[in-house]
Amino acid sequence: MKRLSVLFVCLGNICRSPAAEAIFLDLIDQKGLKDRFIVDSAGTGSWHVGKKADYRMREAAIQRNINILSRARKIDETDFEKFNFIIAMDNSNFDNILKMKNRLNSTTDYAKILKMQDFSSEFQEKEVPDPYFGGEEGFQYVLDILSDSVRGFLKSIS
Ligand code: 4NP
């Protein structure tokens, strides 16, 4: 069976999207679905390329037994052909991803571009808030939101 591929995208690829990637991997592992997916994350910006996720996010995730192992990279044009789903953390990421996609002029069947928060059932936030300039509690809050929304995403494609 062909595996479904999912790319989570935020601005820096060091806080929200690596956390979404790790939480989704953990969820599909728990459900015995790991072999059915290819999962990755990327940023729309390139400032942090090659770096581990922000230590505050890694530490917040470890408290939930989630290991964030990814290294930051920037989204590129080939991602639109490689992935079935590209999931943006906020509206600005979403708009930038759409702009990138609209600059491509091939007839290939491209990734569906989605917003993470459209899959949340427990939170009223319209976007996954950027925790980078805030305090510790912001990182836990992002993990709460992501745990809810990746679950909703998985349900939507099951
Ligand atoms: P992320 O958070 O998009 O969730 O990875 C940010 C990381 C870094 C910066 C902004 C947001 N920054 O300005 O460097």
PDB file of C-alpha atoms and ligand atoms in Angstrom:
ATOM      1  CA  MET A   1       0.000   0.000   0.000  1.00  0.00           C
ATOM      2  CA  LYS A   2       1.303   3.481  -0.856  1.00  0.00           C
ATOM      3  CA  ARG A   3       2.244   5.452   2.229  1.00  0.00           C
ATOM      4  CA  LEU A   4       0.597   8.811   2.894  1.00  0.00           C
ATOM      5  CA  SER A   5       3.043  11.647   3.367  1.00  0.00           C
ATOM      6  CA  VAL A   6       2.551  14.599   5.680  1.00  0.00           C
ATOM      7  CA  LEU A   7       4.703  17.723   6.036  1.00  0.00           C
ATOM      8  CA  PHE A   8       4.117  20.048   9.011  1.00  0.00           C
ATOM      9  CA  VAL A   9       5.249  23.632   8.406  1.00  0.00           C
ATOM     10  CA  CYS A  10       5.821  26.679  10.628  1.00  0.00           C
ATOM     11  CA  LEU A  11       8.112  29.712  10.374  1.00  0.00           C
ATOM     12  CA  GLY A  12      11.415  28.579  11.885  1.00  0.00           C
ATOM     13  CA  ASN A  13      10.954  24.781  12.021  1.00  0.00           C
ATOM     14  CA  ILE A  14      12.329  24.774  15.558  1.00  0.00           C
ATOM     15  CA  CYS A  15       9.172  25.019  17.704  1.00  0.00           C
ATOM     16  CA  ARG A  16       5.700  24.225  16.384  1.00  0.00           C
ATOM     17  CA  SER A  17       6.214  22.058  13.291  1.00  0.00           C
ATOM     18  CA  PRO A  18       8.897  19.756  14.789  1.00  0.00           C
ATOM     19  CA  ALA A  19       6.566  19.311  17.777  1.00  0.00           C
ATOM     20  CA  ALA A  20       3.644  18.514  15.458  1.00  0.00           C
ATOM     21  CA  GLU A  21       5.844  16.015  13.592  1.00  0.00           C
ATOM     22  CA  ALA A  22       6.931  14.280  16.821  1.00  0.00           C
ATOM     23  CA  ILE A  23       3.414  14.192  18.322  1.00  0.00           C
ATOM     24  CA  PHE A  24       1.957  12.814  15.085  1.00  0.00           C
ATOM     25  CA  LEU A  25       4.705  10.159  14.930  1.00  0.00           C
ATOM     26  CA  ASP A  26       3.939   9.206  18.523  1.00  0.00           C
ATOM     27  CA  LEU A  27       0.205   8.988  17.785  1.00  0.00           C
ATOM     28  CA  ILE A  28       0.561   6.774  14.702  1.00  0.00           C
ATOM     29  CA  ASP A  29       3.068   4.624  16.591  1.00  0.00           C
ATOM     30  CA  GLN A  30       0.545   4.092  19.402  1.00  0.00           C
ATOM     31  CA  LYS A  31      -2.084   3.163  16.834  1.00  0.00           C
ATOM     32  CA  GLY A  32       0.194   0.771  14.951  1.00  0.00           C
ATOM     33  CA  LEU A  33       0.052   2.953  11.836  1.00  0.00           C
ATOM     34  CA  LYS A  34       3.674   4.049  11.582  1.00  0.00           C
ATOM     35  CA  ASP A  35       4.352   2.038   8.414  1.00  0.00           C
ATOM     36  CA  ARG A  36       1.527   3.801   6.607  1.00  0.00           C
ATOM     37  CA  PHE A  37       3.034   7.285   6.779  1.00  0.00           C
ATOM     38  CA  ILE A  38       6.010   9.395   5.818  1.00  0.00           C
ATOM     39  CA  VAL A  39       6.214  12.355   8.215  1.00  0.00           C
ATOM     40  CA  ASP A  40       8.457  15.418   8.120  1.00  0.00           C
ATOM     41  CA  SER A  41       8.500  19.111   9.044  1.00  0.00           C
ATOM     42  CA  ALA A  42       9.957  22.294   7.553  1.00  0.00           C
ATOM     43  CA  GLY A  43       9.990  26.076   7.968  1.00  0.00           C
ATOM     44  CA  THR A  44       9.103  28.872   5.581  1.00  0.00           C
ATOM     45  CA  GLY A  45      12.184  30.743   6.877  1.00  0.00           C
ATOM     46  CA  SER A  46      15.795  29.633   6.726  1.00  0.00           C
ATOM     47  CA  TRP A  47      17.351  31.229   9.857  1.00  0.00           C
ATOM     48  CA  HIS A  48      17.585  27.988  11.799  1.00  0.00           C
ATOM     49  CA  VAL A  49      18.389  25.483   9.040  1.00  0.00           C
ATOM     50  CA  GLY A  50      20.394  22.530  10.394  1.00  0.00           C
ATOM     51  CA  LYS A  51      19.584  23.251  14.040  1.00  0.00           C
ATOM     52  CA  LYS A  52      17.858  20.996  16.544  1.00  0.00           C
ATOM     53  CA  ALA A  53      14.434  22.106  17.748  1.00  0.00           C
ATOM     54  CA  ASP A  54      14.437  24.874  20.386  1.00  0.00           C
ATOM     55  CA  TYR A  55      15.540  23.360  23.721  1.00  0.00           C
ATOM     56  CA  ARG A  56      12.440  24.769  25.448  1.00  0.00           C
ATOM     57  CA  MET A  57      10.192  22.837  23.086  1.00  0.00           C
ATOM     58  CA  ARG A  58      12.303  19.684  23.376  1.00  0.00           C
ATOM     59  CA  GLU A  59      12.143  19.884  27.178  1.00  0.00           C
ATOM     60  CA  ALA A  60       8.404  20.538  27.234  1.00  0.00           C
ATOM     61  CA  ALA A  61       7.884  17.530  24.951  1.00  0.00           C
ATOM     62  CA  ILE A  62      10.156  15.219  26.991  1.00  0.00           C
ATOM     63  CA  GLN A  63       7.827  15.813  29.967  1.00  0.00           C
ATOM     64  CA  ARG A  64       5.200  14.018  27.858  1.00  0.00           C
ATOM     65  CA  ASN A  65       7.590  11.283  26.720  1.00  0.00           C
ATOM     66  CA  ILE A  66       7.788  12.795  23.252  1.00  0.00           C
ATOM     67  CA  ASN A  67      11.230  13.011  21.678  1.00  0.00           C
ATOM     68  CA  ILE A  68      11.738  15.760  19.123  1.00  0.00           C
ATOM     69  CA  LEU A  69      14.634  14.592  16.966  1.00  0.00           C
ATOM     70  CA  SER A  70      14.335  16.617  13.769  1.00  0.00           C
ATOM     71  CA  ARG A  71      16.768  19.185  12.368  1.00  0.00           C
ATOM     72  CA  ALA A  72      15.399  22.368  10.848  1.00  0.00           C
ATOM     73  CA  ARG A  73      15.101  22.719   7.100  1.00  0.00           C
ATOM     74  CA  LYS A  74      13.358  25.125   4.756  1.00  0.00           C
ATOM     75  CA  ILE A  75      10.389  24.037   2.663  1.00  0.00           C
ATOM     76  CA  ASP A  76      11.270  23.809  -1.042  1.00  0.00           C
ATOM     77  CA  GLU A  77       9.445  23.356  -4.338  1.00  0.00           C
ATOM     78  CA  THR A  78       9.947  19.596  -4.446  1.00  0.00           C
ATOM     79  CA  ASP A  79       7.921  19.244  -1.244  1.00  0.00           C
ATOM     80  CA  PHE A  80       4.759  20.067  -3.187  1.00  0.00           C
ATOM     81  CA  GLU A  81       5.265  16.928  -5.276  1.00  0.00           C
ATOM     82  CA  LYS A  82       6.634  14.714  -2.503  1.00  0.00           C
ATOM     83  CA  PHE A  83       3.886  15.196   0.082  1.00  0.00           C
ATOM     84  CA  ASN A  84       0.168  14.429   0.034  1.00  0.00           C
ATOM     85  CA  PHE A  85      -0.539  16.942   2.807  1.00  0.00           C
ATOM     86  CA  ILE A  86       1.253  20.129   3.820  1.00  0.00           C
ATOM     87  CA  ILE A  87      -0.118  21.433   7.124  1.00  0.00           C
ATOM     88  CA  ALA A  88       0.563  25.043   8.136  1.00  0.00           C
ATOM     89  CA  MET A  89       0.714  26.109  11.783  1.00  0.00           C
ATOM     90  CA  ASP A  90      -0.588  29.661  11.247  1.00  0.00           C
ATOM     91  CA  ASN A  91      -2.240  31.845   8.626  1.00  0.00           C
ATOM     92  CA  SER A  92       0.982  33.546   7.624  1.00  0.00           C
ATOM     93  CA  ASN A  93       2.679  30.176   7.025  1.00  0.00           C
ATOM     94  CA  PHE A  94      -0.403  29.081   5.072  1.00  0.00           C
ATOM     95  CA  ASP A  95      -0.348  32.180   2.827  1.00  0.00           C
ATOM     96  CA  ASN A  96       3.381  31.812   2.177  1.00  0.00           C
ATOM     97  CA  ILE A  97       3.035  28.140   1.295  1.00  0.00           C
ATOM     98  CA  LEU A  98       0.158  28.934  -1.095  1.00  0.00           C
ATOM     99  CA  LYS A  99       2.225  31.672  -2.747  1.00  0.00           C
ATOM    100  CA  MET A 100       5.071  29.188  -3.258  1.00  0.00           C
ATOM    101  CA  LYS A 101       2.689  26.644  -4.697  1.00  0.00           C
ATOM    102  CA  ASN A 102       1.123  29.193  -7.058  1.00  0.00           C
ATOM    103  CA  ARG A 103       4.544  30.033  -8.475  1.00  0.00           C
ATOM    104  CA  LEU A 104       4.952  26.435  -9.647  1.00  0.00           C
ATOM    105  CA  ASN A 105       3.708  25.875 -13.162  1.00  0.00           C
ATOM    106  CA  SER A 106       3.589  22.161 -13.579  1.00  0.00           C
ATOM    107  CA  THR A 107       0.493  20.023 -14.036  1.00  0.00           C
ATOM    108  CA  THR A 108       1.551  17.636 -11.284  1.00  0.00           C
ATOM    109  CA  ASP A 109      -0.996  16.683  -8.651  1.00  0.00           C
ATOM    110  CA  TYR A 110       0.245  18.767  -5.760  1.00  0.00           C
ATOM    111  CA  ALA A 111      -0.040  18.434  -2.004  1.00  0.00           C
ATOM    112  CA  LYS A 112      -3.211  19.552  -0.265  1.00  0.00           C
ATOM    113  CA  ILE A 113      -2.387  22.651   1.776  1.00  0.00           C
ATOM    114  CA  LEU A 114      -4.190  22.656   5.121  1.00  0.00           C
ATOM    115  CA  LYS A 115      -4.260  24.587   8.412  1.00  0.00           C
ATOM    116  CA  MET A 116      -3.454  22.686  11.582  1.00  0.00           C
ATOM    117  CA  GLN A 117      -6.102  24.472  13.607  1.00  0.00           C
ATOM    118  CA  ASP A 118      -8.907  23.393  11.283  1.00  0.00           C
ATOM    119  CA  PHE A 119      -8.523  19.948  12.894  1.00  0.00           C
ATOM    120  CA  SER A 120      -8.745  21.079  16.513  1.00  0.00           C
ATOM    121  CA  SER A 121     -11.888  20.268  18.447  1.00  0.00           C
ATOM    122  CA  GLU A 122     -10.968  21.445  21.966  1.00  0.00           C
ATOM    123  CA  PHE A 123      -9.342  24.835  21.343  1.00  0.00           C
ATOM    124  CA  GLN A 124     -10.811  28.070  20.044  1.00  0.00           C
ATOM    125  CA  GLU A 125      -7.498  29.388  18.677  1.00  0.00           C
ATOM    126  CA  LYS A 126      -7.564  30.087  14.949  1.00  0.00           C
ATOM    127  CA  GLU A 127      -3.829  29.412  14.676  1.00  0.00           C
ATOM    128  CA  VAL A 128      -1.183  27.494  16.588  1.00  0.00           C
ATOM    129  CA  PRO A 129       0.385  30.406  18.525  1.00  0.00           C
ATOM    130  CA  ASP A 130       4.088  31.043  18.085  1.00  0.00           C
ATOM    131  CA  PRO A 131       5.723  30.307  21.473  1.00  0.00           C
ATOM    132  CA  TYR A 132       9.220  31.502  20.516  1.00  0.00           C
ATOM    133  CA  PHE A 133       9.195  34.897  22.285  1.00  0.00           C
ATOM    134  CA  GLY A 134       7.073  33.820  25.240  1.00  0.00           C
ATOM    135  CA  GLY A 135       7.468  31.839  28.463  1.00  0.00           C
ATOM    136  CA  GLU A 136       7.537  28.127  29.350  1.00  0.00           C
ATOM    137  CA  GLU A 137       3.756  27.832  29.584  1.00  0.00           C
ATOM    138  CA  GLY A 138       3.452  28.800  25.914  1.00  0.00           C
ATOM    139  CA  PHE A 139       5.328  25.657  24.902  1.00  0.00           C
ATOM    140  CA  GLN A 140       3.049  23.408  26.952  1.00  0.00           C
ATOM    141  CA  TYR A 141       0.027  25.168  25.508  1.00  0.00           C
ATOM    142  CA  VAL A 142       1.277  24.559  21.957  1.00  0.00           C
ATOM    143  CA  LEU A 143       1.751  20.872  22.783  1.00  0.00           C
ATOM    144  CA  ASP A 144      -1.817  20.704  24.144  1.00  0.00           C
ATOM    145  CA  ILE A 145      -3.172  22.262  20.963  1.00  0.00           C
ATOM    146  CA  LEU A 146      -1.094  20.037  18.714  1.00  0.00           C
ATOM    147  CA  SER A 147      -2.066  16.846  20.551  1.00  0.00           C
ATOM    148  CA  ASP A 148      -5.699  17.710  19.876  1.00  0.00           C
ATOM    149  CA  SER A 149      -5.275  18.851  16.284  1.00  0.00           C
ATOM    150  CA  VAL A 150      -3.031  16.030  14.982  1.00  0.00           C
ATOM    151  CA  ARG A 151      -5.571  13.588  16.409  1.00  0.00           C
ATOM    152  CA  GLY A 152      -8.294  15.442  14.494  1.00  0.00           C
ATOM    153  CA  PHE A 153      -6.196  15.344  11.338  1.00  0.00           C
ATOM    154  CA  LEU A 154      -5.631  11.590  11.623  1.00  0.00           C
ATOM    155  CA  LYS A 155      -9.370  11.034  12.121  1.00  0.00           C
ATOM    156  CA  SER A 156     -10.132  13.156   9.060  1.00  0.00           C
ATOM    157  CA  ILE A 157      -8.068  10.902   6.789  1.00  0.00           C
ATOM    158  CA  SER A 158      -8.979   7.565   8.410  1.00  0.00           C
TER     159      SER A 158
HETATM  160  P1  4NP B   1       8.417  28.256  14.949  1.00  0.00           P
HETATM  161  O1  4NP B   1       8.847  29.415  15.968  1.00  0.00           O
HETATM  162  O2  4NP B   1       7.976  28.935  13.669  1.00  0.00           O
HETATM  163  O3  4NP B   1       7.287  27.590  15.641  1.00  0.00           O
HETATM  164  O4  4NP B   1       9.642  27.382  14.754  1.00  0.00           O
HETATM  165  C1  4NP B   1       9.772  30.417  15.669  1.00  0.00           C
HETATM  166  C2  4NP B   1      11.115  30.141  15.710  1.00  0.00           C
HETATM  167  C3  4NP B   1      12.032  31.146  15.475  1.00  0.00           C
HETATM  168  C4  4NP B   1      11.599  32.417  15.165  1.00  0.00           C
HETATM  169  C5  4NP B   1      10.248  32.692  15.125  1.00  0.00           C
HETATM  170  C6  4NP B   1       9.330  31.686  15.361  1.00  0.00           C
HETATM  171  N1  4NP B   1      12.539  33.450  14.951  1.00  0.00           N
HETATM  172  O5  4NP B   1      12.136  34.603  14.806  1.00  0.00           O
HETATM  173  O6  4NP B   1      13.756  33.173  14.891  1.00  0.00           O
END
